[in-house]
Amino acid sequence: MSSQNNLTTPDGLAFPAMGSQQRISVGSQGARNKVQLTPGHSLMDWIRLSNSGKDLTGVGGRKLEVSTEELQKHNTEKDCWIALRGKVYNVSAYMDFHPGGIPEMMRGAGKDATSLFDEIHKWVNAESMLEKCLVGRLKVENTLLKKALLNSPKQDTVQNGGFLAPATPAVQSPRFDWFQSGQTVSVVVFTKWPHITTDMVEVSLQGRALYMILCVKSSIYTVHINLEKDVNEEYNLLVSSDSGKVELVLGKSQPDVQWSCIGKHADGHNTYLAQKDWAPVYRDCTVESVMSVTRDTNLYTLSLPRGVRMCVPIGRHVHVRHNVQGMDVARSYTAVLPSLSPDAQDPRQQQGTTFYLMVKIYTQGTLTPWIGALKPGDVLPVSSFDGDFTWRDHQHCGTLVMFAAGTGFTPMVRLIYTALIEDTTRERTVKLLFFNKTLEDILWKEQLDSLALANKRFSYVNCLSEPHSDWSGLQGRVTKEMVQDFLPSTSNTERMLIAVCGPSPFTKSVIQFCKDLGYIDHDSQKTPIDFEVTRYIDHDWQMTPIDFQVTRSKVKVT
């Protein structure tokens, strides 16, 4: 549950979209604070407590119908009820287990906390996590509904978990159509968004079942059809960057046979939802290979099911889930590359059939010990991509400066490769200040060394917190002096992208140093120079990882 800030792009649109799980604040009140959980309060400890048979409901396990008035009475740390999607949970026992701390939980005490939860927890299975805390259902009082309607006669309202809220203004939805020739059937979506690209479209074709997801701006348009007749397994995806037209061309199994209709519309077809209201779809992916990167970090090659096409865009992430002792546990990971070398790229990534994840294995973790035991041929449930970072919004930057700690390097992989090699719209200076415990912990050190030697526009510096005695480079934790020495002067008016990624204390420190040094100025009304903040929370056993966090602020121009 995180608060939102009010930062906007030059065109007035919120960036990232309000409610996105990528959205954090650089202000003292806006960031979602993480706490160090006390021993015995990890996620695994919560799973054990949930399975212990102890009554966590506080009502003897009876399922009640809870009125809003009754819900409001339970609003203290020792007696805390919250409502999520129409269900009421007694979270009193969970307070000390919540990675955001008790104050974060108290924001939803005695209330319908669905919107707060969905700001960053949308992909978490709350029903599974809090199943043993279920008190009952939230009662919708007809008298309350009637009163609300009478008080707002001129305003359309929608029901949401028993509460009424003003309907959001109608958004022009993409338009669906289909065409056929003797050999093919074309499914067409007119998105009316000229910036849509092929990696913003996911396709799943399983027999006659067609499922398409189109990420249009900060919303998701869905095509879900049971086709009238059989089609070939192979299909072509065509996207027009001028008109925003997306066309999926399917080959008829029976050429020259005319279809009377495209087929039967299935659940969710022709829906257009804000991304924050859309639940990612999971698919069983197959582990192709597991490569050791460091002593506790692996690179996984994953292939999507046959008929599924998904190209994870730069800066986006996927969710991985597994049932641990009866509880569904999910974690988020940024998709990386097989290598930083152009010669080692996998063309199947661009085809959308394969992707790569770099995962640190925690021996005392909840989910990663299972991931660490996976072998080629095993199945890993992975969601469709999530997030709303778009590289197109930052192509104008001439300087990219990155601060990464540990596996906070993973979101930087695609940034480095795109800024230096893929995107040729302009030449950029790319710098990385990389923090690790020891020399052996540096991810892809040899590749980074080679890239720095081969490309004069790239440089990187390592800083170790537990160096060997012969280490002569930077050491210790991040300091203001390090940040100041690494960043270009604030008098440099060239557009600059600053990316920060690591555990929460590291990210918080770097943001504060940037504020102290004049790189972030909320009150400035001058033309903003991009300031991007990424946060990667990778404590599998303590904290819910939010893979790629982004916010925009203004930089003071002197």
Coordinates of C-alpha atoms in Angstrom, one line a residue:
M1 CA 0.0 0.0 0.0
S2 CA 1.8 3.1 -1.2
S3 CA 0.8 6.6 -1.6
Q4 CA 0.9 8.4 -4.9
N5 CA 2.8 11.5 -5.9
N6 CA 1.7 14.2 -8.3
L7 CA 4.5 14.2 -10.8
T8 CA 3.6 14.6 -14.4
T9 CA 5.1 14.5 -17.9
P10 CA 5.4 17.7 -20.0
D11 CA 2.2 16.7 -21.7
G12 CA 0.4 16.7 -18.4
L13 CA -0.1 12.9 -18.2
A14 CA 0.9 11.2 -15.0
F15 CA 4.1 9.2 -15.3
P16 CA 4.0 6.4 -14.5
A17 CA 0.2 5.9 -14.6
M18 CA -1.5 6.6 -11.3
G19 CA -1.9 3.3 -9.4
S20 CA 0.9 1.6 -11.3
Q21 CA 3.0 -0.7 -9.1
Q22 CA 6.0 1.0 -10.7
R23 CA 5.0 4.3 -9.1
I24 CA 6.9 5.6 -6.1
S25 CA 7.7 9.0 -4.7
V26 CA 11.0 10.6 -4.1
G27 CA 9.4 12.8 -1.4
S28 CA 9.7 12.2 2.3
Q29 CA 6.1 11.2 2.5
G30 CA 5.6 9.4 -0.7
A31 CA 8.0 6.5 -0.8
R32 CA 6.8 3.1 0.5
N33 CA 9.0 2.4 3.5
K34 CA 10.3 -1.0 4.0
V35 CA 11.1 -2.3 7.5
Q36 CA 13.6 -4.8 8.7
L37 CA 11.4 -7.7 10.0
T38 CA 12.3 -9.1 13.4
P39 CA 13.6 -12.7 13.5
G40 CA 10.7 -15.2 13.2
H41 CA 8.5 -12.9 11.1
S42 CA 9.5 -13.9 7.6
L43 CA 7.0 -15.0 4.9
M44 CA 7.9 -18.7 5.7
D45 CA 7.1 -18.0 9.4
W46 CA 3.8 -16.6 8.3
I47 CA 3.0 -19.7 6.2
R48 CA 3.9 -21.9 9.2
L49 CA 1.6 -19.8 11.5
S50 CA -1.2 -20.0 9.0
N51 CA -0.9 -23.8 8.8
S52 CA -0.6 -24.2 12.6
G53 CA -4.3 -24.5 13.2
K54 CA -4.4 -21.4 15.4
D55 CA -7.5 -19.3 15.1
L56 CA -6.4 -16.1 13.3
T57 CA -9.9 -14.8 12.6
G58 CA -10.6 -13.8 16.1
V59 CA -14.2 -15.0 15.7
G60 CA -13.7 -18.7 16.2
G61 CA -13.6 -19.4 12.5
R62 CA -17.2 -18.5 11.9
K63 CA -17.9 -16.7 8.6
L64 CA -19.7 -13.4 9.3
E65 CA -21.5 -10.8 7.2
V66 CA -19.7 -7.6 8.2
S67 CA -21.3 -4.2 7.9
T68 CA -19.3 -1.1 7.1
E69 CA -20.1 0.1 10.6
E70 CA -18.7 -3.0 12.2
L71 CA -15.6 -2.9 10.0
Q72 CA -14.9 0.6 11.1
K73 CA -14.8 -0.5 14.8
H74 CA -11.7 -2.7 14.2
N75 CA -9.2 0.0 13.5
T76 CA -6.4 -0.5 16.0
E77 CA -3.0 -2.3 15.9
K78 CA -4.3 -5.0 18.2
D79 CA -7.7 -5.3 16.5
C80 CA -7.3 -4.6 12.8
W81 CA -9.8 -5.6 10.1
I82 CA -9.5 -4.7 6.5
A83 CA -11.8 -5.4 3.5
L84 CA -10.3 -6.6 0.2
R85 CA -12.5 -7.2 -2.9
G86 CA -15.6 -7.7 -0.8
K87 CA -14.0 -9.9 1.8
V88 CA -13.1 -8.9 5.4
Y89 CA -9.9 -10.1 7.0
N90 CA -8.6 -9.9 10.6
V91 CA -5.0 -8.9 9.9
S92 CA -4.1 -8.3 13.6
A93 CA -1.8 -11.4 13.6
Y94 CA -0.2 -10.4 10.3
M95 CA 0.8 -6.9 11.4
D96 CA 4.3 -7.8 12.4
F97 CA 4.8 -9.9 9.3
H98 CA 4.0 -7.1 6.8
P99 CA 7.2 -6.0 5.0
G100 CA 5.9 -2.4 4.8
G101 CA 5.5 -2.2 8.6
I102 CA 2.5 -1.6 10.9
P103 CA 2.0 2.0 9.8
E104 CA 1.4 0.9 6.2
M105 CA -1.2 -1.7 7.4
M106 CA -2.9 0.9 9.5
R107 CA -3.7 3.0 6.5
G108 CA -6.3 0.4 5.6
A109 CA -7.5 -0.4 9.1
G110 CA -11.3 -0.5 9.4
K111 CA -11.7 0.3 5.7
D112 CA -12.1 -1.1 2.3
A113 CA -8.4 -1.2 1.4
T114 CA -8.8 -2.6 -2.1
S115 CA -7.5 0.5 -3.9
L116 CA -4.6 0.9 -1.5
F117 CA -3.7 -2.8 -2.0
D118 CA -3.9 -2.6 -5.8
E119 CA -1.5 0.3 -5.9
I120 CA 1.5 -2.1 -5.6
H121 CA 0.1 -5.5 -4.5
K122 CA -2.3 -6.1 -7.4
W123 CA -0.5 -9.2 -8.5
V124 CA -0.3 -10.7 -5.0
N125 CA -2.8 -13.4 -4.2
A126 CA -4.3 -11.9 -1.0
E127 CA -7.0 -14.7 -0.8
S128 CA -4.2 -17.2 -0.4
M129 CA -2.0 -15.1 1.8
L130 CA -4.8 -14.2 4.3
E131 CA -7.0 -17.2 3.9
K132 CA -6.8 -18.2 7.5
C133 CA -7.7 -14.6 8.6
L134 CA -11.0 -14.5 6.7
V135 CA -13.8 -13.1 8.9
G136 CA -16.5 -13.0 6.2
R137 CA -18.0 -10.9 3.5
L138 CA -18.5 -7.2 3.5
K139 CA -22.2 -6.4 3.7
V140 CA -23.6 -4.0 1.2
E141 CA -26.3 -1.9 2.8
N142 CA -29.1 -1.1 0.4
T143 CA -30.0 1.9 2.5
L144 CA -26.5 3.3 2.1
L145 CA -26.7 2.7 -1.7
K146 CA -30.0 4.5 -1.8
K147 CA -28.7 7.4 0.2
A148 CA -25.7 7.8 -2.0
L149 CA -27.8 7.7 -5.1
L150 CA -30.1 10.3 -3.7
N151 CA -27.3 12.6 -2.7
S152 CA -25.7 12.4 -6.2
P153 CA -28.6 12.5 -8.6
K154 CA -26.6 14.0 -11.5
Q155 CA -23.5 11.9 -11.2
D156 CA -23.0 8.4 -12.6
T157 CA -21.8 6.0 -9.9
V158 CA -20.3 2.6 -9.9
Q159 CA -20.3 0.0 -7.1
N160 CA -16.9 -0.9 -5.7
G161 CA -16.7 -3.3 -2.8
G162 CA -19.8 -1.8 -1.2
F163 CA -18.7 1.8 -1.7
L164 CA -19.8 4.2 -4.4
A165 CA -17.3 6.2 -6.4
P166 CA -17.8 8.6 -9.3
A167 CA -17.5 6.9 -12.7
T168 CA -14.3 7.7 -14.5
P169 CA -14.7 9.6 -17.8
A170 CA -15.3 7.3 -20.7
V171 CA -12.1 6.4 -22.5
Q172 CA -12.2 5.8 -26.3
S173 CA -11.7 2.1 -26.7
P174 CA -9.8 0.5 -29.5
R175 CA -12.0 -0.9 -32.3
F176 CA -12.1 -4.6 -33.2
D177 CA -12.8 -6.0 -36.6
W178 CA -11.9 -9.0 -38.8
F179 CA -11.4 -9.8 -42.5
Q180 CA -10.9 -12.9 -44.6
S181 CA -9.4 -14.0 -47.9
G182 CA -9.3 -17.4 -49.5
Q183 CA -6.2 -18.3 -47.6
T184 CA -6.3 -16.2 -44.4
V185 CA -8.3 -14.7 -41.6
S186 CA -7.2 -11.4 -40.2
V187 CA -8.0 -10.2 -36.7
V188 CA -7.6 -6.4 -36.6
V189 CA -7.5 -3.9 -33.7
F190 CA -7.5 -0.2 -34.4
T191 CA -5.8 1.1 -31.3
K192 CA -5.7 4.8 -32.5
W193 CA -2.3 5.0 -30.8
P194 CA 0.6 5.6 -33.2
H195 CA 3.2 4.6 -30.7
I196 CA 2.2 1.0 -30.3
T197 CA 4.9 -1.6 -31.1
T198 CA 5.0 -5.3 -31.6
D199 CA 6.4 -5.9 -28.1
M200 CA 3.2 -4.3 -26.7
V201 CA 1.1 -7.2 -28.1
E202 CA 0.9 -10.7 -26.6
V203 CA -0.7 -13.5 -28.5
S204 CA -1.8 -17.0 -27.5
L205 CA -3.2 -19.4 -30.0
Q206 CA -4.2 -22.8 -28.6
G207 CA -6.2 -24.7 -31.2
R208 CA -9.2 -22.5 -31.9
A209 CA -8.8 -20.5 -28.7
L210 CA -7.3 -17.0 -29.5
Y211 CA -6.3 -14.7 -26.8
M212 CA -4.6 -11.3 -27.4
I213 CA -3.4 -8.6 -25.0
L214 CA -2.6 -5.2 -26.3
C215 CA -0.9 -2.7 -24.0
V216 CA -2.2 0.7 -25.2
K217 CA -0.8 3.6 -23.3
S218 CA -1.6 2.7 -19.7
S219 CA -4.6 0.4 -20.4
I220 CA -5.0 -3.2 -21.6
Y221 CA -7.3 -4.2 -24.5
T222 CA -8.2 -7.8 -24.7
V223 CA -9.3 -10.0 -27.7
H224 CA -10.6 -13.4 -26.6
I225 CA -12.3 -15.5 -29.3
N226 CA -13.1 -19.2 -29.9
L227 CA -12.6 -19.2 -33.7
E228 CA -15.3 -20.6 -35.9
K229 CA -12.9 -22.9 -37.8
D230 CA -9.4 -24.4 -37.5
V231 CA -6.3 -22.3 -38.4
N232 CA -2.7 -23.2 -38.8
E233 CA -0.3 -23.0 -35.9
E234 CA 1.8 -20.3 -37.5
Y235 CA 0.6 -16.7 -37.6
N236 CA 1.9 -13.3 -38.5
L237 CA 1.7 -10.2 -36.4
L238 CA 1.7 -6.8 -38.2
V239 CA 1.8 -3.4 -36.4
S240 CA 1.5 -0.1 -38.1
S241 CA 3.4 2.6 -36.2
D242 CA 1.7 5.3 -38.1
S243 CA -2.0 4.4 -37.6
G244 CA -1.8 2.2 -34.5
K245 CA -3.4 -0.7 -36.5
V246 CA -2.6 -4.2 -35.1
E247 CA -3.3 -7.1 -37.4
L248 CA -3.0 -10.8 -36.6
V249 CA -3.0 -12.9 -39.8
L250 CA -4.1 -16.5 -39.4
G251 CA -3.8 -19.2 -42.1
K252 CA -7.0 -21.1 -42.8
S253 CA -6.6 -24.9 -42.3
Q254 CA -9.2 -25.2 -45.1
P255 CA -8.3 -22.7 -47.8
D256 CA -11.1 -21.1 -49.9
V257 CA -13.7 -22.1 -47.3
Q258 CA -15.6 -18.9 -46.3
W259 CA -16.2 -18.3 -42.6
S260 CA -19.7 -17.0 -41.6
C261 CA -18.2 -15.2 -38.6
I262 CA -15.0 -14.9 -36.7
G263 CA -16.2 -17.2 -34.0
K264 CA -17.7 -17.0 -30.5
H265 CA -16.6 -14.2 -28.2
A266 CA -15.2 -15.5 -25.0
D267 CA -14.9 -14.0 -21.5
G268 CA -13.2 -10.6 -21.5
H269 CA -13.4 -10.0 -25.2
N270 CA -13.4 -6.4 -26.4
T271 CA -12.6 -5.1 -22.9
Y272 CA -10.4 -2.1 -22.3
L273 CA -9.2 -1.8 -18.7
A274 CA -6.8 0.5 -16.9
Q275 CA -3.6 -1.5 -16.3
K276 CA -4.0 -1.2 -12.5
D277 CA -7.4 -3.0 -12.8
W278 CA -6.2 -5.8 -15.0
A279 CA -4.9 -9.1 -13.6
P280 CA -1.9 -10.6 -15.5
V281 CA -2.3 -14.0 -17.1
Y282 CA -0.1 -16.9 -16.0
R283 CA 1.3 -19.5 -18.4
D284 CA 3.5 -22.6 -17.7
C285 CA 6.9 -21.8 -19.2
T286 CA 9.6 -24.4 -19.7
V287 CA 13.1 -24.1 -18.3
E288 CA 15.5 -24.6 -21.2
S289 CA 18.7 -24.0 -19.4
V290 CA 20.2 -22.8 -16.1
M291 CA 23.5 -21.0 -16.1
S292 CA 25.4 -20.0 -13.0
V293 CA 26.3 -16.2 -13.0
T294 CA 27.7 -16.0 -9.4
R295 CA 27.8 -18.3 -6.4
D296 CA 24.1 -17.5 -5.6
T297 CA 22.7 -16.1 -8.9
N298 CA 21.5 -18.0 -11.9
L299 CA 20.5 -17.0 -15.5
Y300 CA 17.3 -18.9 -16.6
T301 CA 16.4 -19.4 -20.2
L302 CA 12.6 -19.9 -20.4
S303 CA 10.5 -20.9 -23.4
L304 CA 6.8 -20.0 -23.7
P305 CA 4.2 -22.6 -24.5
R306 CA 3.7 -23.3 -28.2
G307 CA 1.4 -20.8 -29.8
V308 CA 2.3 -18.0 -27.3
R309 CA 4.2 -14.9 -28.3
M310 CA 5.4 -12.5 -25.7
C311 CA 8.3 -10.0 -26.1
V312 CA 8.9 -8.4 -22.7
P313 CA 9.5 -4.7 -23.3
I314 CA 12.5 -3.0 -21.8
G315 CA 11.9 -2.0 -18.1
R316 CA 8.9 -4.3 -17.8
H317 CA 8.7 -7.3 -15.5
V318 CA 7.0 -10.6 -15.1
H319 CA 5.6 -12.4 -12.0
V320 CA 6.7 -15.9 -11.0
R321 CA 4.5 -17.9 -8.7
H322 CA 4.5 -21.2 -6.8
N323 CA 2.4 -22.8 -4.1
V324 CA 4.5 -23.1 -0.9
Q325 CA 2.9 -25.2 1.8
G326 CA -0.6 -24.4 0.6
M327 CA 0.0 -20.7 0.0
D328 CA 0.4 -19.0 -3.4
V329 CA 3.6 -17.0 -3.4
A330 CA 4.6 -14.6 -6.2
R331 CA 7.7 -12.7 -7.0
S332 CA 8.6 -10.2 -9.7
Y333 CA 11.6 -10.2 -12.0
T334 CA 12.9 -8.0 -14.8
A335 CA 13.5 -9.7 -18.0
V336 CA 17.2 -9.5 -19.0
L337 CA 19.3 -10.5 -22.0
P338 CA 21.4 -13.7 -22.5
S339 CA 24.5 -11.4 -22.7
L340 CA 25.6 -7.8 -23.2
S341 CA 27.4 -8.9 -26.4
P342 CA 25.6 -8.3 -29.7
D343 CA 27.0 -11.5 -31.0
A344 CA 25.4 -13.6 -28.2
Q345 CA 21.8 -12.4 -28.5
D346 CA 19.0 -14.9 -28.9
P347 CA 16.8 -14.1 -32.0
R348 CA 14.0 -16.0 -30.3
Q349 CA 13.6 -13.1 -27.9
Q350 CA 12.5 -10.8 -30.7
Q351 CA 10.3 -13.6 -32.0
G352 CA 8.6 -13.7 -28.6
T353 CA 9.1 -17.4 -27.8
T354 CA 11.9 -17.1 -25.3
F355 CA 13.0 -14.8 -22.5
Y356 CA 15.6 -14.7 -19.8
L357 CA 15.5 -14.1 -16.0
M358 CA 18.4 -13.5 -13.6
V359 CA 17.5 -14.7 -10.1
K360 CA 19.4 -14.5 -6.9
I361 CA 18.8 -17.6 -4.7
Y362 CA 18.3 -17.1 -1.0
T363 CA 18.9 -20.3 1.0
Q364 CA 16.4 -19.1 3.6
G365 CA 14.0 -17.8 1.1
T366 CA 10.4 -18.6 0.5
L367 CA 10.3 -19.0 -3.3
T368 CA 13.9 -18.9 -4.6
P369 CA 15.0 -22.2 -3.1
W370 CA 12.4 -23.8 -5.3
I371 CA 13.5 -21.7 -8.3
G372 CA 17.1 -22.6 -7.5
A373 CA 16.3 -26.3 -7.7
L374 CA 14.7 -26.1 -11.2
K375 CA 16.3 -28.1 -13.9
P376 CA 15.9 -28.0 -17.7
G377 CA 12.5 -29.4 -18.6
D378 CA 10.9 -28.2 -15.4
V379 CA 7.9 -25.9 -15.6
L380 CA 7.7 -22.4 -14.1
P381 CA 4.4 -20.4 -14.0
V382 CA 5.1 -16.9 -15.4
S383 CA 2.7 -14.1 -15.9
S384 CA 2.3 -11.8 -18.9
F385 CA 4.5 -8.7 -18.6
D386 CA 3.6 -5.9 -16.3
G387 CA 4.6 -2.3 -15.6
D388 CA 4.5 0.9 -17.7
F389 CA 8.0 2.0 -18.3
T390 CA 8.5 3.0 -21.9
W391 CA 11.9 3.6 -23.4
R392 CA 10.4 5.8 -26.2
D393 CA 9.7 8.5 -23.5
H394 CA 13.4 8.7 -22.8
Q395 CA 15.1 8.3 -26.1
H396 CA 16.1 12.0 -26.0
C397 CA 18.5 11.6 -23.1
G398 CA 22.1 12.1 -24.0
T399 CA 23.5 10.8 -20.7
L400 CA 22.4 7.7 -18.8
V401 CA 23.8 7.4 -15.3
M402 CA 23.0 4.3 -13.3
F403 CA 23.4 3.4 -9.6
A404 CA 22.9 -0.3 -9.0
A405 CA 23.3 -2.6 -5.9
G406 CA 23.5 -6.3 -6.2
T407 CA 20.7 -7.8 -8.3
G408 CA 19.5 -4.2 -8.8
F409 CA 21.7 -4.6 -11.9
T410 CA 19.0 -6.6 -13.6
P411 CA 16.8 -3.7 -14.8
M412 CA 20.0 -2.0 -16.0
V413 CA 20.9 -4.8 -18.4
R414 CA 18.4 -3.8 -21.0
L415 CA 18.9 -0.1 -20.4
I416 CA 22.7 -0.5 -21.1
Y417 CA 22.2 -2.6 -24.2
T418 CA 19.4 -0.4 -25.6
A419 CA 21.1 2.9 -24.9
L420 CA 24.5 1.8 -26.4
I421 CA 23.6 -0.7 -29.1
E422 CA 19.9 -1.1 -30.0
D423 CA 18.8 2.5 -30.1
T424 CA 20.7 4.5 -32.7
T425 CA 18.6 7.6 -32.6
R426 CA 21.5 9.4 -30.9
E427 CA 24.8 8.7 -29.2
R428 CA 24.7 8.6 -25.4
T429 CA 27.2 8.6 -22.6
V430 CA 26.4 5.6 -20.3
K431 CA 27.8 5.2 -16.8
L432 CA 27.3 2.6 -14.1
L433 CA 28.3 2.8 -10.4
F434 CA 27.9 -0.8 -9.2
F435 CA 27.7 -1.8 -5.5
N436 CA 28.4 -5.3 -4.3
K437 CA 29.8 -7.1 -1.3
T438 CA 32.8 -8.8 -2.8
L439 CA 34.5 -9.1 -6.2
E440 CA 32.9 -12.5 -6.7
D441 CA 29.4 -11.0 -6.3
I442 CA 29.7 -8.7 -9.3
L443 CA 27.2 -9.9 -12.0
W444 CA 28.7 -10.2 -15.5
K445 CA 31.9 -8.6 -14.4
E446 CA 33.9 -9.9 -17.4
Q447 CA 31.1 -8.7 -19.8
L448 CA 31.1 -5.3 -18.2
D449 CA 34.9 -5.1 -18.5
S450 CA 34.8 -6.1 -22.2
L451 CA 32.0 -3.6 -22.9
A452 CA 33.9 -0.7 -21.3
L453 CA 37.0 -1.6 -23.4
A454 CA 35.1 -1.9 -26.6
N455 CA 32.8 1.1 -26.3
K456 CA 34.3 4.4 -25.3
R457 CA 30.8 5.8 -24.5
F458 CA 30.4 3.3 -21.6
S459 CA 32.2 3.3 -18.3
Y460 CA 31.6 1.7 -15.0
V461 CA 33.0 1.7 -11.5
N462 CA 32.7 -1.0 -8.8
C463 CA 32.3 -0.3 -5.1
L464 CA 32.7 -3.2 -2.6
S465 CA 31.4 -3.3 1.0
E466 CA 33.4 -6.4 2.0
P467 CA 36.5 -6.2 -0.2
H468 CA 39.6 -8.4 0.0
S469 CA 42.7 -6.8 1.4
D470 CA 44.2 -6.2 -2.0
W471 CA 41.2 -4.2 -3.3
S472 CA 42.2 -0.6 -4.2
G473 CA 38.9 0.7 -5.6
L474 CA 35.9 2.3 -4.0
Q475 CA 34.6 0.6 -0.9
G476 CA 31.9 0.9 1.7
R477 CA 28.3 2.0 1.3
V478 CA 27.0 4.7 -1.0
T479 CA 27.9 8.3 0.1
K480 CA 26.9 11.7 -1.1
E481 CA 30.5 12.3 -2.3
M482 CA 30.3 9.2 -4.5
V483 CA 27.0 10.3 -6.1
Q484 CA 28.4 13.8 -6.6
D485 CA 31.6 12.6 -8.2
F486 CA 29.7 10.3 -10.5
L487 CA 27.0 12.6 -11.7
P488 CA 27.5 15.3 -14.4
S489 CA 27.2 18.9 -13.1
T490 CA 23.7 20.3 -12.6
S491 CA 24.8 23.1 -14.9
N492 CA 24.8 20.6 -17.8
T493 CA 21.6 21.2 -19.6
E494 CA 21.7 18.1 -21.7
R495 CA 18.8 15.7 -21.0
M496 CA 19.9 13.1 -18.5
L497 CA 18.4 9.8 -17.3
I498 CA 19.4 8.8 -13.8
A499 CA 18.5 5.2 -12.8
V500 CA 18.8 3.9 -9.3
C501 CA 18.2 0.3 -8.4
G502 CA 18.8 -1.8 -5.3
P503 CA 17.5 -2.6 -1.9
S504 CA 15.3 0.0 -0.3
P505 CA 17.9 1.6 2.0
F506 CA 20.3 2.0 -0.9
T507 CA 17.7 3.6 -3.2
K508 CA 16.4 5.9 -0.5
S509 CA 20.0 7.1 0.2
V510 CA 20.8 7.8 -3.4
I511 CA 17.5 9.7 -3.9
Q512 CA 18.2 11.8 -0.8
F513 CA 21.7 12.6 -2.0
C514 CA 20.4 13.6 -5.4
K515 CA 17.9 16.0 -3.6
D516 CA 20.7 17.4 -1.4
L517 CA 22.9 18.0 -4.5
G518 CA 20.1 19.9 -6.4
Y519 CA 19.2 17.2 -8.9
I520 CA 15.6 17.0 -7.7
D521 CA 13.7 20.2 -7.2
H522 CA 9.9 19.6 -6.8
D523 CA 9.2 23.4 -6.8
S524 CA 11.0 24.2 -10.0
Q525 CA 8.8 25.1 -12.9
K526 CA 11.6 24.9 -15.4
T527 CA 11.8 22.4 -18.2
P528 CA 12.3 19.1 -16.6
I529 CA 15.4 17.0 -17.3
D530 CA 14.4 13.4 -16.8
F531 CA 15.1 11.9 -13.4
E532 CA 14.2 8.2 -13.3
V533 CA 14.4 6.2 -10.1
T534 CA 14.3 2.4 -10.2
R535 CA 14.0 0.3 -7.1
Y536 CA 14.5 -3.4 -7.0
I537 CA 13.6 -5.0 -3.7
D538 CA 15.2 -8.4 -3.8
H539 CA 14.8 -9.8 -0.3
D540 CA 12.9 -13.0 -1.1
W541 CA 12.4 -14.0 2.5
Q542 CA 11.4 -10.6 3.9
M543 CA 10.2 -8.2 1.3
T544 CA 7.8 -8.2 -1.6
P545 CA 9.9 -7.4 -4.6
I546 CA 8.7 -4.7 -6.9
D547 CA 10.8 -5.1 -9.8
F548 CA 11.1 -1.8 -11.7
Q549 CA 10.0 1.3 -9.9
V550 CA 10.0 4.6 -11.8
T551 CA 9.2 8.2 -11.0
R552 CA 9.8 11.5 -12.7
S553 CA 10.9 14.7 -11.0
K554 CA 12.3 18.0 -12.1
V555 CA 16.0 18.8 -12.1
K556 CA 17.1 22.3 -11.2
V557 CA 18.8 24.0 -14.1
T558 CA 21.3 26.7 -13.1

